[in-house]
Coordinates of C-alpha atoms in Angstrom, one line a residue:
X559 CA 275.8 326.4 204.5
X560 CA 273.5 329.1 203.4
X561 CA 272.6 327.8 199.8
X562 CA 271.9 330.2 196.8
X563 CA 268.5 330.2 195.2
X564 CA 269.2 329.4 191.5
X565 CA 267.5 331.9 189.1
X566 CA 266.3 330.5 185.1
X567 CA 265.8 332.9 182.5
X568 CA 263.7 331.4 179.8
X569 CA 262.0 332.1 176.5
X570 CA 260.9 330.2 173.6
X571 CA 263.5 327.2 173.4
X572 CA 261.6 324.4 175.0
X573 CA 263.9 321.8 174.6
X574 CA 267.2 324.0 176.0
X575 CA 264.7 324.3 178.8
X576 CA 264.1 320.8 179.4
X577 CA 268.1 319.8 178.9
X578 CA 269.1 322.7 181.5
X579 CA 267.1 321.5 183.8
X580 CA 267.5 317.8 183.5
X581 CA 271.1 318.7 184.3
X582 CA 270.1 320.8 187.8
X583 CA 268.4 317.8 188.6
X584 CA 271.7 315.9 188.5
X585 CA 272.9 317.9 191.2
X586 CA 272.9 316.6 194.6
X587 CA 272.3 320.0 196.2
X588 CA 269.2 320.7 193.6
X589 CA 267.0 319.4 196.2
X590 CA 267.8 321.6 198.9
X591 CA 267.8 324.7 197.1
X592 CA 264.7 327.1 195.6
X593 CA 264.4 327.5 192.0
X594 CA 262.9 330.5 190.5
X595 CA 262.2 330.3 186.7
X596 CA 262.1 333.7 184.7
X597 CA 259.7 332.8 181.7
X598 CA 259.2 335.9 179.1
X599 CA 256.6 336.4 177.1
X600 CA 256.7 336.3 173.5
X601 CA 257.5 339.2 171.6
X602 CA 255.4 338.2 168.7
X603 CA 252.9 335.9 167.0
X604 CA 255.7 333.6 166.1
X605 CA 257.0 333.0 169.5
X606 CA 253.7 332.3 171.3
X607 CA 253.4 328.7 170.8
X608 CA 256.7 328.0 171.6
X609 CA 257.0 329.9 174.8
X610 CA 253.5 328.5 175.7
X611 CA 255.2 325.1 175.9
X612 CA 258.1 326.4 178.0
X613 CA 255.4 327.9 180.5
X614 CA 253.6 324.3 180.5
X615 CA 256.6 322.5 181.2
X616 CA 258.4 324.9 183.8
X617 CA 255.3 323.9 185.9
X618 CA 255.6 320.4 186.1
X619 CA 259.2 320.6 187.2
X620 CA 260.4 319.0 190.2
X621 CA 263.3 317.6 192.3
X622 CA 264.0 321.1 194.0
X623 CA 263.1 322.4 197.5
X624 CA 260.9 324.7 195.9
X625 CA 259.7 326.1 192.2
X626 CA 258.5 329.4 191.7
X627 CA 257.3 330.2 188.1
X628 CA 257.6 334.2 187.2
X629 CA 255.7 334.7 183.6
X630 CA 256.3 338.3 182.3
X631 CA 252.6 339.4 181.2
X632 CA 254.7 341.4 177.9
X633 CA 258.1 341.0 176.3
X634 CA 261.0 342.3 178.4
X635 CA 264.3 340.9 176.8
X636 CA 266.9 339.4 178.3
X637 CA 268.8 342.1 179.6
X638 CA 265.8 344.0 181.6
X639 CA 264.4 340.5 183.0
X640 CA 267.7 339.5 184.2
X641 CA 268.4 342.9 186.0
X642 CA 265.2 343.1 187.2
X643 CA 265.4 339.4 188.5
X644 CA 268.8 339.6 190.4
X645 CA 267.9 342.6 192.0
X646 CA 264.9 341.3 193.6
X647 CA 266.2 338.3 194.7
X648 CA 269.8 338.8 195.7
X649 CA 268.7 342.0 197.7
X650 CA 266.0 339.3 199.1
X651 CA 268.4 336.4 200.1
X652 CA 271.9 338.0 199.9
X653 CA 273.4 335.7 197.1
X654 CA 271.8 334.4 194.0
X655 CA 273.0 331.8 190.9
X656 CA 272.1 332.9 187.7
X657 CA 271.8 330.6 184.6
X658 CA 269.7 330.6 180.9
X659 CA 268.0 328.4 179.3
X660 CA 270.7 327.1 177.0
X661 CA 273.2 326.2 179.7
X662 CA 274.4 322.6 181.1
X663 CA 276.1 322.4 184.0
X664 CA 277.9 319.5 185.4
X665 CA 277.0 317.6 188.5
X666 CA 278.8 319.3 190.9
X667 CA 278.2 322.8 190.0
X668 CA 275.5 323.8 192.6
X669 CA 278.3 322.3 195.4
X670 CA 281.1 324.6 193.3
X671 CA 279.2 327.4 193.2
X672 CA 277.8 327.7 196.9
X673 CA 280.8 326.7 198.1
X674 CA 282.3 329.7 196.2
X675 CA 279.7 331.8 197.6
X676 CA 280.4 331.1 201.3
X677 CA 284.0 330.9 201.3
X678 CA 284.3 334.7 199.8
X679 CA 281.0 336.0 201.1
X680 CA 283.4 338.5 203.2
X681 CA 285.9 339.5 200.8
X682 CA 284.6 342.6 199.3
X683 CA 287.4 342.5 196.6
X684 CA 285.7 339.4 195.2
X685 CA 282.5 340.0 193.3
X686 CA 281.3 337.7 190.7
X687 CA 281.2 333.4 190.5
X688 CA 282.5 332.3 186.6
X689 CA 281.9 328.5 186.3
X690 CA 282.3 328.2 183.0
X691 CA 285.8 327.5 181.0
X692 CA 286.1 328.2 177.3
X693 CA 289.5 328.5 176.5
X694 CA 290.5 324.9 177.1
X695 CA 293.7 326.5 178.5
X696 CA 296.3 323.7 180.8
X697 CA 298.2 326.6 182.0
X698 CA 294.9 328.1 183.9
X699 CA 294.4 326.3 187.5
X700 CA 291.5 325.1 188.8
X701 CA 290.2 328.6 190.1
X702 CA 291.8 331.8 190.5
X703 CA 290.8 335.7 190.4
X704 CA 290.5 337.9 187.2
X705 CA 288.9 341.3 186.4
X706 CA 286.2 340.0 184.0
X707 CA 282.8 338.0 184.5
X708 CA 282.1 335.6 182.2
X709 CA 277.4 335.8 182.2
X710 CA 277.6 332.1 181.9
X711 CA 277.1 329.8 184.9
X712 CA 277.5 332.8 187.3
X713 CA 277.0 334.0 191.2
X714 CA 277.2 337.1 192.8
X715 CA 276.6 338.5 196.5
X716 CA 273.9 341.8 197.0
X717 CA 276.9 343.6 198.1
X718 CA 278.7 343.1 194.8
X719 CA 275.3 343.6 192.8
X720 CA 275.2 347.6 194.2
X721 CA 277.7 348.2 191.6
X722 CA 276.4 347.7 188.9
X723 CA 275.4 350.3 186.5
X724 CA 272.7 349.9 183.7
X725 CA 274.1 353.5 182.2
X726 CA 276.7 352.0 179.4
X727 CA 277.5 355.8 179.0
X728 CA 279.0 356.5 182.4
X729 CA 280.8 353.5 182.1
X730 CA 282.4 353.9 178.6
X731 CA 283.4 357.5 179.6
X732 CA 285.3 356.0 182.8
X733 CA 286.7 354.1 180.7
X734 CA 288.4 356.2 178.8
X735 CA 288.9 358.9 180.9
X736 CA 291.3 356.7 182.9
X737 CA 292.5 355.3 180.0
X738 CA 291.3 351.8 180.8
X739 CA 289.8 350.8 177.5
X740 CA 292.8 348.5 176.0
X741 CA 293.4 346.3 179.1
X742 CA 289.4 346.2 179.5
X743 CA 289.9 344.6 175.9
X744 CA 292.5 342.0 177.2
X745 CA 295.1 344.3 175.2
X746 CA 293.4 344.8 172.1
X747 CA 292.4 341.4 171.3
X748 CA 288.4 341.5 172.1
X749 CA 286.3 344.5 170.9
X750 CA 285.1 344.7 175.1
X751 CA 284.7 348.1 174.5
X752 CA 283.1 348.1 171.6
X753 CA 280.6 346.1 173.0
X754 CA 280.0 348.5 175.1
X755 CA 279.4 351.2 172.4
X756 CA 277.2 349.3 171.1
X757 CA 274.9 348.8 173.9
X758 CA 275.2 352.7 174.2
X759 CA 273.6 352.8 170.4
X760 CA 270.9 350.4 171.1
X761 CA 272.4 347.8 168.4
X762 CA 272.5 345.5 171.1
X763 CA 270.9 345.1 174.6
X764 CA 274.0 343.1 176.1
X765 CA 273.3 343.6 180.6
X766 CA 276.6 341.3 180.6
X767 CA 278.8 344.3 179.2
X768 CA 277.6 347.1 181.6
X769 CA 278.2 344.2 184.7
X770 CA 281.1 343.7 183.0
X771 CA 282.6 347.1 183.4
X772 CA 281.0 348.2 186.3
X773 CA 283.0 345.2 188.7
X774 CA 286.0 346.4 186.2
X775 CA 285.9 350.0 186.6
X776 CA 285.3 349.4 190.8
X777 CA 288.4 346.8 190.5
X778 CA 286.1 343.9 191.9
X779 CA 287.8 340.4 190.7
X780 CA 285.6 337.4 189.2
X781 CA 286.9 333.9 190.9
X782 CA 286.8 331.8 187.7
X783 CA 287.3 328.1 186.9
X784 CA 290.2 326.5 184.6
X785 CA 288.1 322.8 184.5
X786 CA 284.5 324.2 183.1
X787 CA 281.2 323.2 185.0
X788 CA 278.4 325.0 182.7
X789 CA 278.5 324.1 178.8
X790 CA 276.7 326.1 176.3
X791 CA 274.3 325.2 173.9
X792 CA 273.2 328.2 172.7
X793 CA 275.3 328.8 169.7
X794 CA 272.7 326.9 167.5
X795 CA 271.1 329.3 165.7
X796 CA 268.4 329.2 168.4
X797 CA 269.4 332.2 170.8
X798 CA 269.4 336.1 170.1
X799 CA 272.9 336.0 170.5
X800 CA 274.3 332.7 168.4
X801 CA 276.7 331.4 165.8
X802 CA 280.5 330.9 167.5
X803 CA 281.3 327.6 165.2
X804 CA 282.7 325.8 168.0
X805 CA 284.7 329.1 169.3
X806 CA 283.0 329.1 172.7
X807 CA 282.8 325.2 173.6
X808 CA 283.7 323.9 176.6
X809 CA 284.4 320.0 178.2
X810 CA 282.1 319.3 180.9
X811 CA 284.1 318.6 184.4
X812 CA 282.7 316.2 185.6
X813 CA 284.2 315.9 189.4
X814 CA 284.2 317.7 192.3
X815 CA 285.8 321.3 191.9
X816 CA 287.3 322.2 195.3
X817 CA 287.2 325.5 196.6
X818 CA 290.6 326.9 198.1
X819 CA 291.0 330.6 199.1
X820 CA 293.2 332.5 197.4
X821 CA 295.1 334.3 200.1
X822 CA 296.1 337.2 197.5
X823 CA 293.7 338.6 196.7
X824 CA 294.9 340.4 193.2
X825 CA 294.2 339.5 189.6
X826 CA 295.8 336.4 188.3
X827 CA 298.0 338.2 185.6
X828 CA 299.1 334.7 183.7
X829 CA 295.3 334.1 183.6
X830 CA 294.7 337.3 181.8
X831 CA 297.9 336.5 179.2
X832 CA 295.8 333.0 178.6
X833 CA 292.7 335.0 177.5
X834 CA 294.2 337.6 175.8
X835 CA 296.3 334.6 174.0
X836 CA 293.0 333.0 173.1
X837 CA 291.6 336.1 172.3
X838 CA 294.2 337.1 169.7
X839 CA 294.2 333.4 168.4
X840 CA 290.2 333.2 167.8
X841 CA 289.6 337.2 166.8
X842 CA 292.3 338.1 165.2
X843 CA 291.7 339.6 161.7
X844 CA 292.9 336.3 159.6
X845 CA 291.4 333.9 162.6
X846 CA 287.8 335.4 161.1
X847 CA 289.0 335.3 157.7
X848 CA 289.5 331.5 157.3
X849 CA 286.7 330.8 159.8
X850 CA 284.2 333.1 157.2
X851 CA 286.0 330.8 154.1
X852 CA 285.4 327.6 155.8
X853 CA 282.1 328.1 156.3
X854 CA 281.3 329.5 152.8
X855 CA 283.1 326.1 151.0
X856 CA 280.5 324.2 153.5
X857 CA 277.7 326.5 152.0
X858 CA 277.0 328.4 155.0
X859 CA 276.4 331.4 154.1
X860 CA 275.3 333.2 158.1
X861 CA 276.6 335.9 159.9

């Protein structure tokens, strides 16, 4: 089997670094397969210690076939290093995994996740790899097909990756020309859309959103997992995008996750009524009301 090279965006979390990597290592597969780290530079004073110590550890890392170290000389952010990473290297080797620095995945996601790879390389319906699980739903199966991508813990193939558009714009106004916007939403229950809007109005600099819509709007499905193999960390206070309170955490599976075609090919429509059931039950109005009065009787006063 062809395997993936894994791709590692970093920045200035040194010890997300070390614990993402740690659980690579894990992975039988880790030592057959090329890693490429993605190290940005700091975007101030503040930073440059910190992402200084990232740099000095990403090059003493070992257990794969290969390292390669890629150290931004200025500050790109997330969104244009990740682009400008997976288009290099999927166009490069055909198929790429793609992970941050505040993801853990469990031992047997490199075998998941190239097996997925292979065994829908040639299924152009089929676009994106989603390995991680946060609803906690019983009712979702081990894997099945849906039109959204999930950014963490994910695969794609250069054929899929030639549809995506950085122009949040075009996308938005496909959207709603073809009246798309509520199911992109999962029926109203998560603000997708006005993500998406917001990207367009620089108040955020989300790549996941346009990717996102642009599989969406070419009606490419996601294979996604119901037992999760990537667990995030990130909602520490120590990424751009945190906070959560426990909204977005998953249980490691820690066994092998077999990879079965689905023969239909078509969205798994009792998969999308689980998300837009979680949805409604974590973003509803009064779901963020008691959350916000919970937190302010434990005196935390964030966002």
């Amino acid at each position: 089997m062809k395997l993936a090279p894994i791709l590692l965006f970093v920045y200035n979390r040194p010890q997300h670094v070390q614990r993402s990597i740690a659980s690579l290592q894990a992975n039988a597969l880790a030592a057959e397969s090329e890693l490429y780290v993605f190290s940005d530079a700091a975007k101030d004073k503040t930073s440059e210690a910190a992402v200084q110590e990232v740099r000095s550890f990403i090059h003493t890392i070992k257990g794969f076939k290969q390292v390669n170290c890629i150290e931004r000389e200025e500050n790109w952010g997330l969104a244009r290093n990740i682009i400008d990473g997976v288009t290099r290297l999927v166009n490069e080797y055909e198929r790429v995994i793609v992970l941050e620095d505040d993801l853990i995945v469990a031992p047997y996601f490199l075998q998941f996740m190239n097996d997925a790879l292979e065994t829908y390389a040639d299924e152009p319906k089929v676009g994106h790899i989603q390995a991680c699980d946060f609803t906690k739903d019983p009712t979702l199966p081990e894997t099945f097909l849906i039109k959204w991508t999930g950014s963490w813990g994910w695969a794609t193939w250069k054929r899929a990756w030639q549809h995506f558009n950085p122009n949040g714009q075009e996308l938005l106004n496909q959207l709603e020309q073809r009246r798309l916007t509520r199911r992109f939403d999962f029926n109203g229950t998560y603000g997708f859309t006005r993500m998406l809007r917001r990207q367009i109005a620089g108040q955020n600099n989300s790549w996941a959103i346009r990717w996102n819509a642009s599989l969406f709007l070419a009606d490419i499905l996601s294979l996604n997992v119901g037992r999760s193999l990537v667990q995030n960390e990130g909602f520490d206070g120590s990424g751009t995008n945190c906070g959560g309170g426990g909204l977005y955490s998953s249980d490691l599976w820690m066994q092998p996750l077999p990879v079965k075609r689905i023969t239909t090919v078509e969205e798994n429509e009792e998969a999308r009524k689980a998300f837009a059931r979680y949805y409604h039950r974590t973003n509803s109005f009064w779901a963020k009301a008691i959350r916000r009065i919970k937190r302010t009787l434990r005196g935390d006063f964030g966002a």
